[in-house]
Tab-separated table of C-alpha atoms and ligand atoms in Angstrom:
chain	number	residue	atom	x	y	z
W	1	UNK	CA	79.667	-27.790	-56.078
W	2	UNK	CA	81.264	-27.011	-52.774
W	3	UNK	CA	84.774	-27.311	-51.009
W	4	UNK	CA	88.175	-25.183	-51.772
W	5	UNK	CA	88.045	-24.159	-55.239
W	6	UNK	CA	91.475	-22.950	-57.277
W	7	UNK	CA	92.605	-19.980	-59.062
W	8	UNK	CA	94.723	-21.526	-62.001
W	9	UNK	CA	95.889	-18.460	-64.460
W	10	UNK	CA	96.895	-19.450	-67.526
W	11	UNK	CA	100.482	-20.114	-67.670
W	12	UNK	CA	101.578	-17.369	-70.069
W	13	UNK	CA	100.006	-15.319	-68.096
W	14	UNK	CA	101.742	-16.389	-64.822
W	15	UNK	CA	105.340	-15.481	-66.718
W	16	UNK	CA	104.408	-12.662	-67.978
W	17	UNK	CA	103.534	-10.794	-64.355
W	18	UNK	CA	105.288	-8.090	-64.250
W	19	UNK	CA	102.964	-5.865	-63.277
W	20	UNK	CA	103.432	-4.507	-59.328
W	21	UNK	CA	101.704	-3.639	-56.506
W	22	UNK	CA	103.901	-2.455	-53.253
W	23	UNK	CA	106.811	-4.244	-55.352
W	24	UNK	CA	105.259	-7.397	-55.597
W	25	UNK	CA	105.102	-9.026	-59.512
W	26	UNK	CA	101.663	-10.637	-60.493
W	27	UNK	CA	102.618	-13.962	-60.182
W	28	UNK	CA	103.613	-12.992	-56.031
W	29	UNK	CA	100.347	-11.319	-55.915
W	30	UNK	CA	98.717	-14.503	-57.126
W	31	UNK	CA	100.515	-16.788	-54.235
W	32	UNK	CA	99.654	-14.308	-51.671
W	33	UNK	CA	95.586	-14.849	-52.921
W	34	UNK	CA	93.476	-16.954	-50.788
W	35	UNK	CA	91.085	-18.063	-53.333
W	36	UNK	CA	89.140	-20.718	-51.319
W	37	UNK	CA	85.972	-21.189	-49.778
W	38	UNK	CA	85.889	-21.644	-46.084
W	39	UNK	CA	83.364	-21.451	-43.093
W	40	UNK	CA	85.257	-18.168	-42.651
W	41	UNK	CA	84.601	-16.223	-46.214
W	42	UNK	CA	80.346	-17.946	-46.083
W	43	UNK	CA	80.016	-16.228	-43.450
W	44	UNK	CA	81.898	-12.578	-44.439
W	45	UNK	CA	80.027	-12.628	-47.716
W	46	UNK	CA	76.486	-14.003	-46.031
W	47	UNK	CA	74.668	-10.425	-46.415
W	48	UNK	CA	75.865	-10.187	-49.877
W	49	UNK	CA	74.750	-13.638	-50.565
W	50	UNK	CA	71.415	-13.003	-49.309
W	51	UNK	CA	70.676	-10.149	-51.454
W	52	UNK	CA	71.036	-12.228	-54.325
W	53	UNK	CA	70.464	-15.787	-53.522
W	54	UNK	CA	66.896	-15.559	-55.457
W	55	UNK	CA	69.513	-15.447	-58.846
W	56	UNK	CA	72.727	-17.354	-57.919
W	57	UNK	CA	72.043	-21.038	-57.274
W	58	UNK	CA	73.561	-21.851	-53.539
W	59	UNK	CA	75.477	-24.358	-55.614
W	60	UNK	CA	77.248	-21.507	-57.506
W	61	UNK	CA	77.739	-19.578	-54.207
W	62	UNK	CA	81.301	-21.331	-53.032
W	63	UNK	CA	82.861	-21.112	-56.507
W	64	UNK	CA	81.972	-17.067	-56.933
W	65	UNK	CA	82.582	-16.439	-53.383
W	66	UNK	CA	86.268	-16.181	-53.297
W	67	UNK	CA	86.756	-14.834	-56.704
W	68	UNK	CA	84.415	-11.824	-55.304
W	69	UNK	CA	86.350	-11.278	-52.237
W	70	UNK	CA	89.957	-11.076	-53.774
W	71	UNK	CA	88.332	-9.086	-57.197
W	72	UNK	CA	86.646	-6.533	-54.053
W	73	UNK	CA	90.233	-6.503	-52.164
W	74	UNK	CA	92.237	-6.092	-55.596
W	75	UNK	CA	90.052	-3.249	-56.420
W	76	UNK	CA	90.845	-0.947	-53.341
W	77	UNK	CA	95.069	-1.961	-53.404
W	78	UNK	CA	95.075	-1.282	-57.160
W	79	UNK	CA	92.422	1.957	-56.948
W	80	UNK	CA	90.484	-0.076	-59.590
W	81	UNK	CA	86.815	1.170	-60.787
W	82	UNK	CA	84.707	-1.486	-62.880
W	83	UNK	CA	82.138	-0.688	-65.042
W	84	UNK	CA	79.927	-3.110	-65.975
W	85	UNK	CA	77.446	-3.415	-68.358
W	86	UNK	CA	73.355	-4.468	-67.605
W	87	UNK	CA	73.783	-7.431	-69.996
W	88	UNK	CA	76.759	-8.722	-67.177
W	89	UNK	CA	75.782	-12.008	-65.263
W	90	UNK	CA	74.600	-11.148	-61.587
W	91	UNK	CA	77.732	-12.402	-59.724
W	92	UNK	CA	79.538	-9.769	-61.773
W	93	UNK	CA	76.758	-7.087	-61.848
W	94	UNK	CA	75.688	-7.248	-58.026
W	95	UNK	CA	78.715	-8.208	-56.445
W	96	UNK	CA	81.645	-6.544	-57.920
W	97	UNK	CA	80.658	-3.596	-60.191
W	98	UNK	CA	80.919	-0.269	-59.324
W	99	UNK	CA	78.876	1.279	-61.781
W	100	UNK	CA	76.282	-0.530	-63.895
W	101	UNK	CA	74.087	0.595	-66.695
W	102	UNK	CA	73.634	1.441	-70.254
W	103	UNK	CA	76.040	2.034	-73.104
W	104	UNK	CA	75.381	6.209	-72.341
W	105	UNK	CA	75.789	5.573	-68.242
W	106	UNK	CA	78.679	3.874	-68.731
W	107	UNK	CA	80.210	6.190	-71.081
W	108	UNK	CA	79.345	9.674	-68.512
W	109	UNK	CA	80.986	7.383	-65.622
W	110	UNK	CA	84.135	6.443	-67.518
W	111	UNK	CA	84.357	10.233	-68.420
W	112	UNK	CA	83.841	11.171	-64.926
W	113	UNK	CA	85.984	8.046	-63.768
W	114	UNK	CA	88.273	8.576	-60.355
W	115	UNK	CA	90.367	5.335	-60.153
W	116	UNK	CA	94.329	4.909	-61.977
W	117	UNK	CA	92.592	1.763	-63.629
W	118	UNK	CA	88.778	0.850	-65.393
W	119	UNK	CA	87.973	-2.414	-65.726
W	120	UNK	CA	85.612	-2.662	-67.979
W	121	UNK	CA	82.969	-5.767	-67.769
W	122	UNK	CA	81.411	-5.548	-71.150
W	123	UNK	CA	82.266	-6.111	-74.811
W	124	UNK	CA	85.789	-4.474	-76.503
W	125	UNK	CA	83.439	-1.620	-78.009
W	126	UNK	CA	82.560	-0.234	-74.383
W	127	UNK	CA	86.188	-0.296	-73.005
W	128	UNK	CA	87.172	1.681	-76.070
W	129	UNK	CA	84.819	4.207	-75.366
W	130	UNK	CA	86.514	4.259	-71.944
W	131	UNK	CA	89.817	4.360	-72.931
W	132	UNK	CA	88.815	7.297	-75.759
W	133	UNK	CA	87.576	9.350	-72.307
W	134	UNK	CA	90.311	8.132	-70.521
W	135	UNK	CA	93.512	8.486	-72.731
W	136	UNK	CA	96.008	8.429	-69.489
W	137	UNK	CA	94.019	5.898	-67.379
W	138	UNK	CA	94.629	2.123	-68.098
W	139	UNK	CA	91.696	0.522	-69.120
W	140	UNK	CA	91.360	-3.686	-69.092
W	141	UNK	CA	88.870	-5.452	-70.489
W	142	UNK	CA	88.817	-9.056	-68.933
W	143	UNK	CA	88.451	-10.289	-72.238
W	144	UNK	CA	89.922	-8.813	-75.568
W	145	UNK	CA	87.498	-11.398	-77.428
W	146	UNK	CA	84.445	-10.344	-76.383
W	147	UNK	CA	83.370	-7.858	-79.856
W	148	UNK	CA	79.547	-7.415	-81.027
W	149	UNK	CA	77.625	-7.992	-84.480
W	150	UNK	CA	77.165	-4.763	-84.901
W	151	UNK	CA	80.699	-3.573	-84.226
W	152	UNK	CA	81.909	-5.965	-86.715
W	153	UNK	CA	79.432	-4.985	-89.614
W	154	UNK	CA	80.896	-1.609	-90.779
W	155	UNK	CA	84.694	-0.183	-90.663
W	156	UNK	CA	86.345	3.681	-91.343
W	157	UNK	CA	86.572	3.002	-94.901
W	158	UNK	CA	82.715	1.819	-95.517
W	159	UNK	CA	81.770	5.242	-93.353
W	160	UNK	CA	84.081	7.054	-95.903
W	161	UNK	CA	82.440	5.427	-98.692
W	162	UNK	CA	79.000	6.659	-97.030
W	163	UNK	CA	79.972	9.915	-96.324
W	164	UNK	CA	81.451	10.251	-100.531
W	165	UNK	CA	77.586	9.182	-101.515
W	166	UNK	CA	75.617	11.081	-99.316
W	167	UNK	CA	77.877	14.134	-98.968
W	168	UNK	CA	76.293	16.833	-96.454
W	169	UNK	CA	74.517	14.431	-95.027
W	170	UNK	CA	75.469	14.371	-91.104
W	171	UNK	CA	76.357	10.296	-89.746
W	172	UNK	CA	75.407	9.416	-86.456
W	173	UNK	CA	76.487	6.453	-85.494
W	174	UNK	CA	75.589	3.841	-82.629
W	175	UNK	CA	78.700	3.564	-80.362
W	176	UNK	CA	78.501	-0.207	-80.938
W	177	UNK	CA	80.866	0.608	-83.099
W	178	UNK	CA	85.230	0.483	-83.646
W	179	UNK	CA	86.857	3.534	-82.402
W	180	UNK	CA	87.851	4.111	-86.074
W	181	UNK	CA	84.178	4.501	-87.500
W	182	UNK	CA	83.522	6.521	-84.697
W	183	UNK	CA	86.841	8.626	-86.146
W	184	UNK	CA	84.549	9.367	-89.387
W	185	UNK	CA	81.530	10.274	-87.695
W	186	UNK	CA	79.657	13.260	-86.775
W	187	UNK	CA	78.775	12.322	-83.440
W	188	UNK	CA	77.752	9.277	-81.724
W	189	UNK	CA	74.600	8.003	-80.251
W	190	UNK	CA	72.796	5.298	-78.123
W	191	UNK	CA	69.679	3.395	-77.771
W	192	UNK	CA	68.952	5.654	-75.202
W	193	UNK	CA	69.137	9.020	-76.878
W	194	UNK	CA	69.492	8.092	-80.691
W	195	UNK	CA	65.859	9.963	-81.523
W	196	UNK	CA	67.420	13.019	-79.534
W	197	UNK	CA	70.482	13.329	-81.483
W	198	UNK	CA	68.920	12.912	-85.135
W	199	UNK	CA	66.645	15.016	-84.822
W	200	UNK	CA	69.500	17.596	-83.218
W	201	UNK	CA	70.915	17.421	-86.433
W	202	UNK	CA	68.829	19.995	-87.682
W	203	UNK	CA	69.048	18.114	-91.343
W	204	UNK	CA	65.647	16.682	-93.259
W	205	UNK	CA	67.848	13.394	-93.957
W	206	UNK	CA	70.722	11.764	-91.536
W	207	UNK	CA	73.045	8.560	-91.971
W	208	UNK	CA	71.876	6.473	-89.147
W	209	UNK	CA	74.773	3.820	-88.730
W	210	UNK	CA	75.138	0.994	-88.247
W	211	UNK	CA	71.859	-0.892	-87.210
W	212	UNK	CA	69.387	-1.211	-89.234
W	213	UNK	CA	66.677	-2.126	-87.022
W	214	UNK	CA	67.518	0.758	-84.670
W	215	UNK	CA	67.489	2.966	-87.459
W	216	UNK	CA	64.271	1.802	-88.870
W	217	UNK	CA	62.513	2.379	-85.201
W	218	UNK	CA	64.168	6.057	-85.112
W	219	UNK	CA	62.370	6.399	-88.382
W	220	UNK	CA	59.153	5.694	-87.263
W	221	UNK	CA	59.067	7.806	-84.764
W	222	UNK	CA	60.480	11.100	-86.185
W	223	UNK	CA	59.685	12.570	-89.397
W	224	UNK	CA	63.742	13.027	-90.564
W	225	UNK	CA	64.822	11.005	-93.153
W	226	UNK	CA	66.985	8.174	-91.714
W	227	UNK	CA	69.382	6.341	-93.590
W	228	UNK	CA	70.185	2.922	-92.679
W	229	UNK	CA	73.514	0.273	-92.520
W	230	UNK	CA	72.616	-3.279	-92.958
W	231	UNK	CA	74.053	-4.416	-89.533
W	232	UNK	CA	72.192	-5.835	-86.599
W	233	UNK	CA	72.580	-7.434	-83.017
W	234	UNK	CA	72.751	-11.550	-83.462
W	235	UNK	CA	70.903	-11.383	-79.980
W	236	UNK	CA	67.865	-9.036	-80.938
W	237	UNK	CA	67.502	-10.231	-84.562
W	238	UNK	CA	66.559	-13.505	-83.177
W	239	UNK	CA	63.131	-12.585	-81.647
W	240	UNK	CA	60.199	-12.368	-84.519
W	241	UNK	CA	56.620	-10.516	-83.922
W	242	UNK	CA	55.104	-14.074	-84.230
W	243	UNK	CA	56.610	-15.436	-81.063
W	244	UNK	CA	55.294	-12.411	-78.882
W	245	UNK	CA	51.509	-12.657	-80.484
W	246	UNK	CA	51.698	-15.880	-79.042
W	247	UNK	CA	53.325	-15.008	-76.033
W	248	UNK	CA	50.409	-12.644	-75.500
W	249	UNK	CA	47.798	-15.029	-76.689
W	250	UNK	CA	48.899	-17.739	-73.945
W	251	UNK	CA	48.966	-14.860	-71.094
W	252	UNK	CA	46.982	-11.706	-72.133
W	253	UNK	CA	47.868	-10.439	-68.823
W	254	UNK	CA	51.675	-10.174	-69.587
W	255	UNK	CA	53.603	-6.626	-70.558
W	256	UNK	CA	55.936	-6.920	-72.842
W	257	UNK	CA	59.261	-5.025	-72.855
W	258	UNK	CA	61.814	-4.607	-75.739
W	259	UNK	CA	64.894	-2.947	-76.919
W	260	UNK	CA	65.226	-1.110	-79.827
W	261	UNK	CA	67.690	-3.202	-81.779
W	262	UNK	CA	65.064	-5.584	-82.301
W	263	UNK	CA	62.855	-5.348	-85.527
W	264	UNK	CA	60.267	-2.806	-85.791
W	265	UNK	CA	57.691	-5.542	-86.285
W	266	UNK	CA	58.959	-6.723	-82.543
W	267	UNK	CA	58.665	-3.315	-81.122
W	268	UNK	CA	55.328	-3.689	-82.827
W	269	UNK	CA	53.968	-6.212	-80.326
W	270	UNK	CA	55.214	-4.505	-77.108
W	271	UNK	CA	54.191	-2.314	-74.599
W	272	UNK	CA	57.207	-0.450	-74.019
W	273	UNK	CA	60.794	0.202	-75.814
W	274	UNK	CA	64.384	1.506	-74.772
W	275	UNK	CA	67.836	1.163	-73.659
W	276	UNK	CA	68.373	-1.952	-71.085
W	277	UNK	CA	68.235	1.390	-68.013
W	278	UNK	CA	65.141	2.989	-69.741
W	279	UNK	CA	63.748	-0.762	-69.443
W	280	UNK	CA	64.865	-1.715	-66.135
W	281	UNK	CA	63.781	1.570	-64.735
W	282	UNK	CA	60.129	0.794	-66.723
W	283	UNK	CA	59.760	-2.176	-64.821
W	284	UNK	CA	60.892	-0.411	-61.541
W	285	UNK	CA	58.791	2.018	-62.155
W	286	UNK	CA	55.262	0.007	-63.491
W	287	UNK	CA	55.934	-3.128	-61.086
W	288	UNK	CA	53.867	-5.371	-63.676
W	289	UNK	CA	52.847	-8.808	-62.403
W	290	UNK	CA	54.321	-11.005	-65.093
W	291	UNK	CA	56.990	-9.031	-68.185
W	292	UNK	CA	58.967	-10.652	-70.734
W	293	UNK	CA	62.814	-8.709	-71.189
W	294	UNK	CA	62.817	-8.990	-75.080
W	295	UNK	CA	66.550	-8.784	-74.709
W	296	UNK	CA	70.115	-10.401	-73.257
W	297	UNK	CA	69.460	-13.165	-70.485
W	298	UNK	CA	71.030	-11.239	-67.869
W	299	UNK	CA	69.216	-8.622	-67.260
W	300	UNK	CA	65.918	-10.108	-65.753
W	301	UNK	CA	68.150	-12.028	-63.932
W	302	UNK	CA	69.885	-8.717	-62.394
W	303	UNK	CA	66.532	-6.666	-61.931
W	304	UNK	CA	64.778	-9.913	-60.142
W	305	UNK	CA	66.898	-8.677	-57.136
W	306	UNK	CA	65.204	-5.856	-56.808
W	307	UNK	CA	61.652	-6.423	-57.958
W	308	UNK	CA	60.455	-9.396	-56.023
W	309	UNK	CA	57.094	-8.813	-56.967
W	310	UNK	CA	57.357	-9.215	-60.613
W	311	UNK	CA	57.637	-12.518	-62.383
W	312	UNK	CA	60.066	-12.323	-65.471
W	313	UNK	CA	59.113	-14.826	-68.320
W	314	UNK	CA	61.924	-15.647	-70.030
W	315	UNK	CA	62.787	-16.421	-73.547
W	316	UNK	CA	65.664	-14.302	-73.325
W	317	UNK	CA	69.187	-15.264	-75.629
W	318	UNK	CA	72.160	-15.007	-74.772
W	319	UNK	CA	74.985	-12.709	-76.274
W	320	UNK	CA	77.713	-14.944	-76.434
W	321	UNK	CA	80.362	-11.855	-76.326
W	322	UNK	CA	79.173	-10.644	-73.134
W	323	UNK	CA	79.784	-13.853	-71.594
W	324	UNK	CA	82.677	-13.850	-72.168
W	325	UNK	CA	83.480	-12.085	-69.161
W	326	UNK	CA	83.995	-14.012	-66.157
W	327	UNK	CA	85.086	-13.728	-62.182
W	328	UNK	CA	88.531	-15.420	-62.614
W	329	UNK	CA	88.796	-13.410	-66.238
W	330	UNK	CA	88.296	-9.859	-64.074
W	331	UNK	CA	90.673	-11.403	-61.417
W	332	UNK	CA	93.470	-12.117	-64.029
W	333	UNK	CA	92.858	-8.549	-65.486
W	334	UNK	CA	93.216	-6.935	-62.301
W	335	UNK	CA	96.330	-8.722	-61.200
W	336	UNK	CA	98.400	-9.077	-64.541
W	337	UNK	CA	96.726	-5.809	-65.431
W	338	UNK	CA	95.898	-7.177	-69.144
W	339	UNK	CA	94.133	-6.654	-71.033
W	340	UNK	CA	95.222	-3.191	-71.518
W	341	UNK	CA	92.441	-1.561	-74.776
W	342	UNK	CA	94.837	0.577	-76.744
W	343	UNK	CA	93.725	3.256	-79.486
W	344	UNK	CA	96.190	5.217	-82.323
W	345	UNK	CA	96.457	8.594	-80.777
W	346	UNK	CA	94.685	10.289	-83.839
W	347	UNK	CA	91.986	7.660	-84.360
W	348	UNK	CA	91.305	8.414	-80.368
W	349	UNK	CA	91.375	12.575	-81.004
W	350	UNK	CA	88.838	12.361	-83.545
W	351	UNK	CA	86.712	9.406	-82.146
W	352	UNK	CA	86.660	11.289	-78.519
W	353	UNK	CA	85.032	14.563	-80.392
W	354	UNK	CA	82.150	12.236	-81.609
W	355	UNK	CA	81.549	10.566	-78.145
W	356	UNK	CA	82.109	14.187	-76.244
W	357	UNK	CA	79.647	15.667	-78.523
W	358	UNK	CA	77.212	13.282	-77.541
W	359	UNK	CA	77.451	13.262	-74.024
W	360	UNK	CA	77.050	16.885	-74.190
W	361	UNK	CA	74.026	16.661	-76.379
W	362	UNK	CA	72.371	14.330	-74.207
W	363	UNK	CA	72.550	16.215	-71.332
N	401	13P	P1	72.184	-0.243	-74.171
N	401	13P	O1	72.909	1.014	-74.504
N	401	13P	O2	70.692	-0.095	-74.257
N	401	13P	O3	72.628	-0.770	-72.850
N	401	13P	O4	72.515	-1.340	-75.284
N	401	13P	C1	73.789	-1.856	-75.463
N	401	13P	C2	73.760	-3.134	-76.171
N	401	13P	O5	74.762	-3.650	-76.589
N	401	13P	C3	72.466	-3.749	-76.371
N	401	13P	O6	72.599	-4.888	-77.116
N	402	SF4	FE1	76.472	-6.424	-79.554
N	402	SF4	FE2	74.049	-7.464	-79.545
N	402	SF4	FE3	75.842	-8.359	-77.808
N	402	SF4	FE4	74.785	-5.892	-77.523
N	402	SF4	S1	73.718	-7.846	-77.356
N	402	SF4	S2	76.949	-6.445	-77.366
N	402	SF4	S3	74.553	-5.298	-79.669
N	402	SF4	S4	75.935	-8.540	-80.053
């Protein structure tokens, strides 16, 4: 690929561009865009290329480039902050994020957040949690398709319906969730603090919602009672305990890494489990010759920049939600400023508590 590459927003979205900066509607903005490659932007963007040409083919290079530049420019005239998630493909994690990290980092950075808008580079689930933390703020997610297994396997009505059969009980739920289960929780958690907060219950049993794999592995490890949901991540159901034996048969010299919404049989084979930081900052931290990620694609991909000495194997899948997000998707967001993630105002009062309590429990 090479040559001058075109921005071409969808139509409806070119008429409806209303949104302003220094007077100008979206569809202005767009004509006053330069989004082409040229000898001029190669060379602007050449240290930033360098950093992560070991994970962007140079093919890819003159299609992101431009994108990059007017998503970076955009950012400053609009006082724009994007989060993005670890799972995020590099061109969106290294070159445009502000913040990057785990479902908990990116929740204490939205609640800390300085800009007037959050764009949020993740799945609808995480720019909720922004926008419950941020109720005056805008907050667009590039997106409005991308959603998550688990989000979709429990509403507010099957937490109600828990909460009638198990009354006492306290429910902590993942925040891979709709902000209306979190509305019917006790208080939220996430991979990387989920342990913490059921045993901070202070019960002998707690409603552990809704993974069932994460809830299984918080089982084993604490001696509360922990009551599962029957939902799960399509991504991390996919990997089995027979694939890593083998793994580790064919290289016994390889560590194996893996996050806790895979099966406890998974967890089983590996060396090391946690939240996509906890296992980025593992590798960081234990520089192992050769590790397989048993997680999202992405995320070897993104640490690769910054651990040239380690060799990632890679039978990694893909979550197809997370991919939905795209450069020219964040560009449209930021200059139509949609899609705007919206929450009833009491749904959002009593969802906040649960996501406030956690962040202060975690701390
Ligand atoms: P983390 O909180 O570990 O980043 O996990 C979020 C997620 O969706 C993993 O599938
Ligand atoms: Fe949801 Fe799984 Fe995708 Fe994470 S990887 S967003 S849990 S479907």
């Amino acid at each position: 690929m090479g040559g001058t590459q075109m921005f071409t927003p969808s139509q409806d979205l070119i008429e409806a561009g209303t949104t302003s900066i220094a007077g100008l509607t979206g569809a202005r903005i767009l004509e006053e865009m330069d989004i082409s490659y040229s000898p001029g932007l190669a060379s602007d963007l050449a240290p930033l290329y360098e950093r992560v040409a070991t994970v962007i083919p140079s093919v890819e290079w003159p299609f992101f480039a431009p994108y990059i530049k007017a998503i970076n420019e955009l950012k400053r005239d609009k006082n724009a902050v994007i989060l993005a998630h670890n799972y995020q493909t590099p061109e969106i994690f290294h070159c445009i994020a502000d913040v990057v990290g785990d479902s908990l980092q990116l929740a204490r950075e939205a609640a800390r957040a300085e800009g007037d808008i959050i764009v949020q580079c993740g799945v609808h689930f995480m720019a909720e949690t922004s926008k419950l933390l941020n109720p005056d703020k805008t907050v667009l997610i590039p997106d409005m398709g991308a959603g998550c297994s688990l989000a979709e396997s429990i509403t507010g009505a099957d937490v109600r319906a828990l909460r009638e059969a198990y009354p006492g009980v306290p429910i902590v739920t993942y925040v891979n969730t709709s902000a209306a289960v979190k509305a019917e929780s006790d208080v939220c958690c996430t991979s990387s603090n989920a342990k913490k907060i059921v045993e901070a219950m202070g019960t002998d049993k707690v409603l552990c919602i809704p993974d069932e794999f994460l809830a299984q592995n918080i089982a084993q490890e604490t001696n509360v009672e922990v009551i599962a949901w029957k939902g799960r991540c399509e991504v991390h159901e996919q990997f089995t305990a027979d694939e890593l034996r083998q793994y580790r048969a064919d290289d016994p010299g390889l560590k194996i890494i893996a996050h806790p919404e895979c099966a406890p049989s998974v967890l089983g084979e590996s060396d090391f489990s946690g939240s996509t930081s906890a296992m980025i900052k593992w590798v960081s931290d234990n520089q192992p010759e050769r590790v397989l990620m048993v997680t999202e694609c992405s995320m070897s991909d993104n640490i690769a920049v910054e651990n040239p000495n380690v060799n990632f194997v890679r039978p990694c899948n893909l979550c197809p939600h997370m991919k939905q997000i795209t450069l020219p998707k964040v560009l449209e967001a930021l200059v139509f400023e949609r899609e705007a993630v919206e929450v009833d105002a009491d749904v959002a009062a009593r969802a906040r508590l649960s996501v406030e309590r956690m962040i202060d429990m975690s701390s």
